[in-house]
Coordinates of C-alpha atoms and ligand atoms in Angstrom, one line a residue:
X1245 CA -150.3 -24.7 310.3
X1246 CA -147.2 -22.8 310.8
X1247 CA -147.0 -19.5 309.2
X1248 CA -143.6 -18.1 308.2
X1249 CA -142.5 -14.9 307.0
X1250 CA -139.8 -14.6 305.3
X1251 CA -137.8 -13.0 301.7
X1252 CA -135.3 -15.1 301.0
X1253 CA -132.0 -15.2 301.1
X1254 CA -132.1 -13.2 305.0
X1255 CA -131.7 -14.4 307.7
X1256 CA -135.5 -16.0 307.6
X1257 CA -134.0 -19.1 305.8
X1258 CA -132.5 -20.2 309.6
X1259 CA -136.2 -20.4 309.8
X1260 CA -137.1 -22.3 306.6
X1261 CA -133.9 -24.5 307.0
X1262 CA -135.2 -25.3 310.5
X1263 CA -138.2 -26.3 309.7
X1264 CA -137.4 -28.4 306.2
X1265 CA -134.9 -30.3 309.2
X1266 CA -137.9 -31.2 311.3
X1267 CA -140.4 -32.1 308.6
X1268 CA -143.0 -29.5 309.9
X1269 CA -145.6 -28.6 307.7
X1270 CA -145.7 -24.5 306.9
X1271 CA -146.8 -21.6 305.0
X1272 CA -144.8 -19.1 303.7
X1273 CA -145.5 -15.2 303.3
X1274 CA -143.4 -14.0 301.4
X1275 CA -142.7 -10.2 302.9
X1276 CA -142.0 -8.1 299.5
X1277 CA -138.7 -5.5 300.9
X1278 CA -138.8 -4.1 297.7
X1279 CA -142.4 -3.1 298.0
X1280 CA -142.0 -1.7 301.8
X1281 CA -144.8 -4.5 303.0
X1282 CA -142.6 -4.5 305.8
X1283 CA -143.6 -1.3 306.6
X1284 CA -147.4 -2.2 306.7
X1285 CA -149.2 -2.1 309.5
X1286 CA -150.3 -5.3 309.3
X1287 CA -146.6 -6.7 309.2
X1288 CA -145.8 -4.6 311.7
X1289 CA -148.1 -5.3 314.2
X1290 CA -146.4 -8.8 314.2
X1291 CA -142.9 -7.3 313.9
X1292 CA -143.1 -4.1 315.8
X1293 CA -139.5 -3.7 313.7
X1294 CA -140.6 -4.7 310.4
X1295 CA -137.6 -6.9 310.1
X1296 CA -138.3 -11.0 308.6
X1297 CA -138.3 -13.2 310.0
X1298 CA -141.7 -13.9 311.7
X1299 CA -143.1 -16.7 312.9
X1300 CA -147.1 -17.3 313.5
X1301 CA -148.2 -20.9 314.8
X1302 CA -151.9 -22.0 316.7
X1303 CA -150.3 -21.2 320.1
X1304 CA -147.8 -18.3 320.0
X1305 CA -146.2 -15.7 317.1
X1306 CA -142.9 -14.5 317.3
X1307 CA -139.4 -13.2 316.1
X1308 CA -135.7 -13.3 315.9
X1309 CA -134.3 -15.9 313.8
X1310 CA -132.3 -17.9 316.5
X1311 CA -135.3 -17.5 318.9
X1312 CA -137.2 -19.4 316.0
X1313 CA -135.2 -22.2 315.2
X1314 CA -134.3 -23.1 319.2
X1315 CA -137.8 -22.7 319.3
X1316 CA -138.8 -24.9 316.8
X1317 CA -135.9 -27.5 318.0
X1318 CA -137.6 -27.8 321.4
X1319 CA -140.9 -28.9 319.5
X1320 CA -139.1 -31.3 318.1
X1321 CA -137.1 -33.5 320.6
X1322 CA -137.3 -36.7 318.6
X1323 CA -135.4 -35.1 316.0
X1324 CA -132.1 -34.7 318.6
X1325 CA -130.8 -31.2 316.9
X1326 CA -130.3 -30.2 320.7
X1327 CA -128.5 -31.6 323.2
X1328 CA -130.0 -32.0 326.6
X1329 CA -130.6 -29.3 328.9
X1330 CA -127.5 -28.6 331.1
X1331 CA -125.1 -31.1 329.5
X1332 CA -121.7 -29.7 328.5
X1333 CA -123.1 -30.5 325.1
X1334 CA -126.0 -27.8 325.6
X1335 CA -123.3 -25.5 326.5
X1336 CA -121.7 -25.6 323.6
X1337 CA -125.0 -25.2 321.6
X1338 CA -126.0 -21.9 323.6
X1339 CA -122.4 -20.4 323.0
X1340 CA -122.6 -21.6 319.0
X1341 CA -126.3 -20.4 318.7
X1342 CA -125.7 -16.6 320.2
X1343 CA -122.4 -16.1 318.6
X1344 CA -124.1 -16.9 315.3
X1345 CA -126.5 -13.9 316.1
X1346 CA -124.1 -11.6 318.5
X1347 CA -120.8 -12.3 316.7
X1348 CA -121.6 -13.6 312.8
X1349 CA -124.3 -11.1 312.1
X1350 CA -123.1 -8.2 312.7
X1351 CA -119.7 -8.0 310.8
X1352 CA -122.2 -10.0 308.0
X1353 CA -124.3 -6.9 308.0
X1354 CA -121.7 -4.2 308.2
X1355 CA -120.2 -5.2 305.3
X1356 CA -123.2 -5.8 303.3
X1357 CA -124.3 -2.3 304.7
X1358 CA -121.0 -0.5 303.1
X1359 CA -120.9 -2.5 300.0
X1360 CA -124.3 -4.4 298.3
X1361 CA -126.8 -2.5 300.3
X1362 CA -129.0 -0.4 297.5
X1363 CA -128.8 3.1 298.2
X1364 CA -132.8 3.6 298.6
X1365 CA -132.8 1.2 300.9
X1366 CA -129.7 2.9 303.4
X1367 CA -131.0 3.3 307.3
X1368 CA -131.3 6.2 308.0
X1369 CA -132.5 7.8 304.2
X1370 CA -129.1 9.1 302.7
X1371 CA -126.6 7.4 304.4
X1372 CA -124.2 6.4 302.0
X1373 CA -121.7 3.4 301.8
X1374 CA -118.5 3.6 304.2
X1375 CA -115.5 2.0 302.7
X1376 CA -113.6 1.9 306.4
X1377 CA -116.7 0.3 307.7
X1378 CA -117.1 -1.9 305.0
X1379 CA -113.3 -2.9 305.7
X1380 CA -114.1 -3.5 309.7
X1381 CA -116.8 -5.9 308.9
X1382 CA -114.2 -7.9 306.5
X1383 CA -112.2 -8.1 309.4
X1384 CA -114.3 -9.0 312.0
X1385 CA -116.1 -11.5 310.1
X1386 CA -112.4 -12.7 309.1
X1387 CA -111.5 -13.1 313.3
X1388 CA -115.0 -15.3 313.9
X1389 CA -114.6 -17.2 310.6
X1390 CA -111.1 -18.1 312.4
X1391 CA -112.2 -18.7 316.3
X1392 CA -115.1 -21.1 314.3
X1393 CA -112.2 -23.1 311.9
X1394 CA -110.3 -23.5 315.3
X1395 CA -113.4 -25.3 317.0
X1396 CA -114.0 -27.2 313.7
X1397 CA -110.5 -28.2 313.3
X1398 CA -110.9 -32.2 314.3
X1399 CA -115.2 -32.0 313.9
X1400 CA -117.4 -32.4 311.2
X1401 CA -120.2 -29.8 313.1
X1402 CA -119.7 -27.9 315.5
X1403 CA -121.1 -30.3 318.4
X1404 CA -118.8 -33.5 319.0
X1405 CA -122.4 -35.3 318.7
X1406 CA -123.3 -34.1 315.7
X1407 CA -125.5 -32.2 313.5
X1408 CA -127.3 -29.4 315.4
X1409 CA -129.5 -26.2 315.5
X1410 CA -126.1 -24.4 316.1
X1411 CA -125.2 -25.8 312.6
X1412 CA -128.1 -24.4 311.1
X1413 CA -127.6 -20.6 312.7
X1414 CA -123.8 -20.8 311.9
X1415 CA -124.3 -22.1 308.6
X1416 CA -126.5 -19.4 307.5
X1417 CA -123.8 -17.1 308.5
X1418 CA -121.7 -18.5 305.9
X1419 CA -124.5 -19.0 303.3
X1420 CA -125.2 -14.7 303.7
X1421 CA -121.0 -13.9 303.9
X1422 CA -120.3 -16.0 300.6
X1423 CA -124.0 -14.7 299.1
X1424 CA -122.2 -11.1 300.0
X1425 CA -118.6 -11.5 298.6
X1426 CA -116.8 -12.3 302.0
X1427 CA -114.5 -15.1 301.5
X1428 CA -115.4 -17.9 303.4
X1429 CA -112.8 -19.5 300.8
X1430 CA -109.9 -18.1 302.9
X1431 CA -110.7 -20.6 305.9
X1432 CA -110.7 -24.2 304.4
X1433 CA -112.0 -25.8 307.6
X1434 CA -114.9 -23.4 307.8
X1435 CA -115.3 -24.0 303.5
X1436 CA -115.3 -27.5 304.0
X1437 CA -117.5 -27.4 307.2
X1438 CA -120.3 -25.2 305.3
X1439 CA -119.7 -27.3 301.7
X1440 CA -121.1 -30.5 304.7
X1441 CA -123.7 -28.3 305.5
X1442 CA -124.6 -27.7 301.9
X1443 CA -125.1 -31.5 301.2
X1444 CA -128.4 -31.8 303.1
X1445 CA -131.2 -32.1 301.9
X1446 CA -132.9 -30.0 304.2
X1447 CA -130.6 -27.3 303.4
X1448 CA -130.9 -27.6 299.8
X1449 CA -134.9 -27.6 300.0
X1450 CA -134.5 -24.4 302.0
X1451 CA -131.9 -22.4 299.6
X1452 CA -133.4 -24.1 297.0
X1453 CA -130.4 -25.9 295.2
Ligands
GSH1481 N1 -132.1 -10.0 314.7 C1 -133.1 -10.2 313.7 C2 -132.6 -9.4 312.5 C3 -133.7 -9.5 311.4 C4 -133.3 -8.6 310.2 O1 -132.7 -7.5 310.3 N2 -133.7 -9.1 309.0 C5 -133.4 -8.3 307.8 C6 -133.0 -9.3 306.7 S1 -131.6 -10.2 307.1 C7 -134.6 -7.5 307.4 O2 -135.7 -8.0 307.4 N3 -134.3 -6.2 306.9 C8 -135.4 -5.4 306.5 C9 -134.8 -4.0 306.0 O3 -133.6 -3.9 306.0 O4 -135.7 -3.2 305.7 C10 -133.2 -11.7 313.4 O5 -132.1 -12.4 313.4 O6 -134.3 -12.2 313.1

């Protein structure tokens, strides 16, 4: 059975949410921050960064959220969350998969960094919040949350076919900026696009509401 570590709400429910999609059967461990089990070196030897989440199956373990879900998608062809492979289609879903990871994440983070983050828990020990950083990752978050309304504008996902792993990595990207305080309200395409999102079930089994 699939093994996933996780501590939800991170970025470890694009794994959870992935999976509740495609009906796989799973485990979770949960990986207590608060307790620095991702510091063990039994987590770490299957993170080397001691970051969720993880994934451990029969045949491989591995990391990095959007690696896990495309991953799990490609298991799972039957369930057509991907388009095929060198389709214009597919191209859309590479570009919306990475830019949930290379463009949403980071802003996501920086702000939460500079704002939520519990002091304890600041990289490196001491570092303490930034209120201009916390301000660029409003921002930049604000510039992706409008490039995304823009390809949403005449869509209900972000794939003219339909529902899709890039759904899934983009709408955990608004699930963590309105979890953190940044408004997802001030872009009604991307509100409504996410409140879609929201109605599944699979999403609701993997939020858990
Ligand atoms: N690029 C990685 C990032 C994973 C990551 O940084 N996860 C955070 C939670 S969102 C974490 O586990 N942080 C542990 C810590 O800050 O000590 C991915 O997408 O899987």
């Amino acid at each position: 059975m699939m093994e996933l570590y996780e501590w939800p709400p991170v970025r470890s429910q694009r794994a959870r949410w992935a999976l509740e999609e495609l009906g796989v059967e799973y485990s979770s461990h949960l990986v207590d921050m608060t307790q620095g089990q991702q510091n063990t070196e039994a987590y770490r030897a299957i993170h080397p960064l001691g970051v969720v989440p993880a994934l451990k199956t029969d045949g491989y373990t591995m990391f990095e959220s959007v690696a896990i879900v495309l991953q799990l998608i490609d298991e799972h062809p039957e369930k057509n969350l991907a388009p095929a492979v060198g389709t214009s289609e597919r191209a859309a879903y590479y570009q919306w998969s990475v830019f949930a990871c290379a463009e949403m994440d980071p802003p996501v983070m920086m702000f939460f960094d500079n704002t939520m983050r519990p002091l304890e828990h600041m990289h490196p020990p001491g570092t303490q919040h930034d209120a201009g950083l916390a301000e660029r990752g409003r921002n930049d978050f604000a510039t992706r949350a409008d490039i995304l309304s823009k390809a949403l504008k005449n869509r209900d996902h972000l794939l003219e076919s339909g529902f899709s792993g890039a759904d899934i990595l983009i709408g955990h990207s608004c699930f963590m900026a309105t979890h953190i305080g940044l408004p997802v309200s001030d872009h009604p395409t991307l509100e409504a696009y996410y409140g879609r999102l929201q109605q599944r079930p699979a999403y609701q089994r993997a939020y858990g509401g």
